[in-house]
N, CA, C and O atoms as a MOPAC input file, in Angstrom:
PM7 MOZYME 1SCF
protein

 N     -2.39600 1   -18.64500 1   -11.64200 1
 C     -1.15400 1   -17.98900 1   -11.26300 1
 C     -1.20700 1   -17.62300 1    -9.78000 1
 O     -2.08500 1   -16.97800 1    -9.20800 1
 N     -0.12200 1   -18.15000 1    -9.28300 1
 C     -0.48700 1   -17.79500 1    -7.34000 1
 C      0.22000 1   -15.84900 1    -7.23600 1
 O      0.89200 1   -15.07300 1    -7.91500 1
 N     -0.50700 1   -15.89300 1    -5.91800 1
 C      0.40000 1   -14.75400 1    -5.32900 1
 C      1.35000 1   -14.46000 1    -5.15600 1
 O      2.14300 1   -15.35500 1    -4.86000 1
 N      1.87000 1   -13.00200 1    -5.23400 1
 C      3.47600 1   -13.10500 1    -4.92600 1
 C      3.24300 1   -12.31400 1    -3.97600 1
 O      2.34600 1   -11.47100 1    -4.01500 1
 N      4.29600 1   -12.55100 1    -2.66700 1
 C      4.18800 1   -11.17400 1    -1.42700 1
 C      4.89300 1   -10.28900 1    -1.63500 1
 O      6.05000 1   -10.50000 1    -1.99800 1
 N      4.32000 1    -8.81500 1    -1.43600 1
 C      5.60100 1    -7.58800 1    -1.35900 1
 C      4.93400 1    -6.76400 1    -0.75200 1
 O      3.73700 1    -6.50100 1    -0.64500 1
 N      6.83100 1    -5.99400 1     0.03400 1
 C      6.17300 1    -5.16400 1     0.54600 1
 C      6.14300 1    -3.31800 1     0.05700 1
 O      6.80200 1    -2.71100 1    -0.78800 1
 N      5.10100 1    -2.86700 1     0.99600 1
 C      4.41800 1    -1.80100 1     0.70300 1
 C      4.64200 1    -0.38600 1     1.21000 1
 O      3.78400 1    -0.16400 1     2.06500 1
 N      5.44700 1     0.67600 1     1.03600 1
 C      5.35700 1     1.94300 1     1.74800 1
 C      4.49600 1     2.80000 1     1.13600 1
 O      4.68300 1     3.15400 1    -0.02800 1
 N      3.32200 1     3.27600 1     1.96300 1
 C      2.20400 1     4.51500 1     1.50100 1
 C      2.79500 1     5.25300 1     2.01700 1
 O      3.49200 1     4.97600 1     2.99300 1
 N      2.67000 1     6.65200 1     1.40800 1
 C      3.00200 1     7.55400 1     2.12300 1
 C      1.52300 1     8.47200 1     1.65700 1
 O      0.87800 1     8.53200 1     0.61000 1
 N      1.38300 1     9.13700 1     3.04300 1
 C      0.10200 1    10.32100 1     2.19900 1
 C      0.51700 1    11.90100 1     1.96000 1
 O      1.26200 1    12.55800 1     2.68700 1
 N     -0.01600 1    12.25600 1     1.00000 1
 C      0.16700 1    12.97500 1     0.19400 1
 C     -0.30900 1    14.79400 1     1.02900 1
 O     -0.01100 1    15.94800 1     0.72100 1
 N     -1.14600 1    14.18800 1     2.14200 1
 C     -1.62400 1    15.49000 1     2.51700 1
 C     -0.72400 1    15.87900 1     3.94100 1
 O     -0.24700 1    16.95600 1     4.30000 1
 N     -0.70600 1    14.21700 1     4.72700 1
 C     -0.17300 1    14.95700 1     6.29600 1
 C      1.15600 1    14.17300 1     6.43400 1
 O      1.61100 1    13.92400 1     7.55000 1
 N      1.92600 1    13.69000 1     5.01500 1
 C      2.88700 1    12.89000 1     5.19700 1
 C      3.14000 1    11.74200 1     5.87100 1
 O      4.24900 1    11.21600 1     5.78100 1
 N      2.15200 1    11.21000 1     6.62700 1
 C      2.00800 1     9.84900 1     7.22900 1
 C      2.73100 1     8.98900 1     6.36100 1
 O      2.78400 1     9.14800 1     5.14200 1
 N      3.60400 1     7.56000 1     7.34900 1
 C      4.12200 1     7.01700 1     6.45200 1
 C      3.47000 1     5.44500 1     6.63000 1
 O      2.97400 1     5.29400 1     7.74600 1
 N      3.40800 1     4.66100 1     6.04900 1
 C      2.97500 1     3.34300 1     6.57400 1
 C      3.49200 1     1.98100 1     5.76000 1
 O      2.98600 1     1.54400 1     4.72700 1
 N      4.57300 1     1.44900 1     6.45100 1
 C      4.80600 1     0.20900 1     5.67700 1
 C      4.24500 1    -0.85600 1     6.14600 1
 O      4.17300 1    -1.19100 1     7.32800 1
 N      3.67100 1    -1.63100 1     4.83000 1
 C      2.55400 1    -2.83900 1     4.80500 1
 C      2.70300 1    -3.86700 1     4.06900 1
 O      2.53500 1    -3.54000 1     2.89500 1
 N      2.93900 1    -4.96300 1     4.18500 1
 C      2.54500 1    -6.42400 1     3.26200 1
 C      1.28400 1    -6.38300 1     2.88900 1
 O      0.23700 1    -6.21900 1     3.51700 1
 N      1.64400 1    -6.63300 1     1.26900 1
 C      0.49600 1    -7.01400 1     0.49800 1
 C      0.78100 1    -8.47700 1    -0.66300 1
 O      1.66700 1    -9.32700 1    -0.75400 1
 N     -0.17300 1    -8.25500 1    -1.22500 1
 C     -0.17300 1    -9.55200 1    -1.95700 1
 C     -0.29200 1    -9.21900 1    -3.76300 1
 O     -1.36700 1    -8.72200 1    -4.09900 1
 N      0.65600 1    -9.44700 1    -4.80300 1
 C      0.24900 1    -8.97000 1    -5.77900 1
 C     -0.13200 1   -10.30100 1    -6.86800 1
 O      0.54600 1   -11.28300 1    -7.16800 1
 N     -1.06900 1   -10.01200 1    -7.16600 1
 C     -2.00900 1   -10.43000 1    -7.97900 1
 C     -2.39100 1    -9.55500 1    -9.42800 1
 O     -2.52700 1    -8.34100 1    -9.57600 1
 N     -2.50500 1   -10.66600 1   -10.42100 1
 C     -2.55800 1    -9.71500 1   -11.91700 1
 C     -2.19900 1    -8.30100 1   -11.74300 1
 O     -3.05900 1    -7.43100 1   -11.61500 1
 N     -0.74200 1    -8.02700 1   -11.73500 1
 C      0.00400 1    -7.09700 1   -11.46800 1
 C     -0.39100 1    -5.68800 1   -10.93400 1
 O      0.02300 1    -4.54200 1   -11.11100 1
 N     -1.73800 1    -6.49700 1    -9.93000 1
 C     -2.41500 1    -5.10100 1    -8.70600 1
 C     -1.75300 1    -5.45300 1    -7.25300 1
 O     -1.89000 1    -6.58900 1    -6.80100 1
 N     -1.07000 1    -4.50800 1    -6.57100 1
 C     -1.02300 1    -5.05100 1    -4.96900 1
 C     -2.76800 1    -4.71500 1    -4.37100 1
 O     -3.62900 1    -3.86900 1    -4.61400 1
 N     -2.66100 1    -5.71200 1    -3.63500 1
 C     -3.85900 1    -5.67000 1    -2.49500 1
 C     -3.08700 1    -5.44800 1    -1.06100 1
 O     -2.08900 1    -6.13500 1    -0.84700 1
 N     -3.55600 1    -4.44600 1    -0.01800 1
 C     -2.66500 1    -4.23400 1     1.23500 1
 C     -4.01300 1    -4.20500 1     2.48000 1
 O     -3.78400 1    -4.28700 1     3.68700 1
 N     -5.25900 1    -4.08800 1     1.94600 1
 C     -6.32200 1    -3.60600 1     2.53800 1
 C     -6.39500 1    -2.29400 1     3.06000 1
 O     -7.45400 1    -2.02100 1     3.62500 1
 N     -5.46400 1    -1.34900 1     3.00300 1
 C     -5.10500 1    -0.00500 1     3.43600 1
 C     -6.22600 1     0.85500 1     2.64700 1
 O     -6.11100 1     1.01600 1     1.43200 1
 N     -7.40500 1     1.44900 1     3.42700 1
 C     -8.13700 1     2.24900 1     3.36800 1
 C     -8.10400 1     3.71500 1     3.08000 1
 O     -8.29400 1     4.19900 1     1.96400 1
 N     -7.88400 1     4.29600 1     4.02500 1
 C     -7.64100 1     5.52500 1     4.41400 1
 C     -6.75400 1     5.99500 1     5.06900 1
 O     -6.47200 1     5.05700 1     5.81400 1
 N     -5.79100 1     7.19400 1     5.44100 1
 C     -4.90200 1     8.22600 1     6.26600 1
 C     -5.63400 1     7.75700 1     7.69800 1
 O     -6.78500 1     7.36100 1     7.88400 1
 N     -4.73100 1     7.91600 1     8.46700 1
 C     -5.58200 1     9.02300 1    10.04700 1
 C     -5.73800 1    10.25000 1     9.88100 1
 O     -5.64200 1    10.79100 1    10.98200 1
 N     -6.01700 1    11.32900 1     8.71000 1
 C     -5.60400 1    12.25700 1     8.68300 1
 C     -7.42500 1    12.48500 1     7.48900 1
 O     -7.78800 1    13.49400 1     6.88400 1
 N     -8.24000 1    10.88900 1     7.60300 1
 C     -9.46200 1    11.11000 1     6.57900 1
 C     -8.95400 1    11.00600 1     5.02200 1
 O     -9.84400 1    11.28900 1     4.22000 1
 N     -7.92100 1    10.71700 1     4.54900 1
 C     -7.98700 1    10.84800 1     3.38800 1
 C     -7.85000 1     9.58600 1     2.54100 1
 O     -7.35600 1     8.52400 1     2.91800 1
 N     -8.34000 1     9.84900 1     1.39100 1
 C     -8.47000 1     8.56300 1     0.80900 1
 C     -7.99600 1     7.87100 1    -0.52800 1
 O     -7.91300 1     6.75500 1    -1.04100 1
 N     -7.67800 1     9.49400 1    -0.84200 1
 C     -6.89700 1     9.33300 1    -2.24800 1
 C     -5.75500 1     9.37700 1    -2.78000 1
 O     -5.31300 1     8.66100 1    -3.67700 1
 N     -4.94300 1    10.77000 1    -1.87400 1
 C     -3.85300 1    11.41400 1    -2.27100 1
 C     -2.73700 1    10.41700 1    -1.91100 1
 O     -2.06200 1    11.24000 1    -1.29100 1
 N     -1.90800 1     9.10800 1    -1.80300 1
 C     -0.87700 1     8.33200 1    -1.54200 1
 C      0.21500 1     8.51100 1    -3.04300 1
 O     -0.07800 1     8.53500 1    -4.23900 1
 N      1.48400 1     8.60900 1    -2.36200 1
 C      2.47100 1     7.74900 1    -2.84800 1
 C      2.56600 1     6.03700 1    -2.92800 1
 O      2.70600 1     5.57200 1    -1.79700 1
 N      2.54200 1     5.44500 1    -3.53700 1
 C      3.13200 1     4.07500 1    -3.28500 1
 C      3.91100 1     3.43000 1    -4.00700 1
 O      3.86700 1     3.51800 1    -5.23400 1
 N      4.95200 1     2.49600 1    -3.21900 1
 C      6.10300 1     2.05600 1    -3.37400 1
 C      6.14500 1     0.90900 1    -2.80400 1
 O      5.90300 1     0.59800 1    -1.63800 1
 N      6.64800 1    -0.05900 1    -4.19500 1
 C      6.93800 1    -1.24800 1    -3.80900 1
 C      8.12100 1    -1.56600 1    -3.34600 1
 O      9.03900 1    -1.30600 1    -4.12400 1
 N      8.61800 1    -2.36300 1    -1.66300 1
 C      9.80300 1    -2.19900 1    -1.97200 1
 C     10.36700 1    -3.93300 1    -1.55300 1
 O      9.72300 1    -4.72700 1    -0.86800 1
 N     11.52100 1    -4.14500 1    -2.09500 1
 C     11.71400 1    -5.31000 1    -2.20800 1
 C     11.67300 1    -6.28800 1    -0.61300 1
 O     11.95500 1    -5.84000 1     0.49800 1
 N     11.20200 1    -7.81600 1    -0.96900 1
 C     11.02700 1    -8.34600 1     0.25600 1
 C     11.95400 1    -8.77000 1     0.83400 1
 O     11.81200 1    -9.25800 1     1.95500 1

């Protein structure tokens, strides 16, 4: 089954940073490579798929 592209708004949960990103979804996981905040954090996100 190939990839499908979509895109991505994180938002973080602690300093409100916002970040929209292309990712790739695969067995209905996105992959974006998006790590961490500038803000150190690593867990707390919103995410939203939004149409391409």
């Amino acid at each position: 089954m190939p990839f499908l592209r979509v895109k991505v708004t994180i938002v973080c949960k602690q300093c409100g940073e916002r970040f929209v990103l292309r990712g790739k979804r695969e067995r209905g996981r996105i992959e974006t490579g998006f790590k961490q905040c500038l803000c150190n954090n690593k867990d707390l996100f919103d995410i939203e798929e939004l149409p391409f």
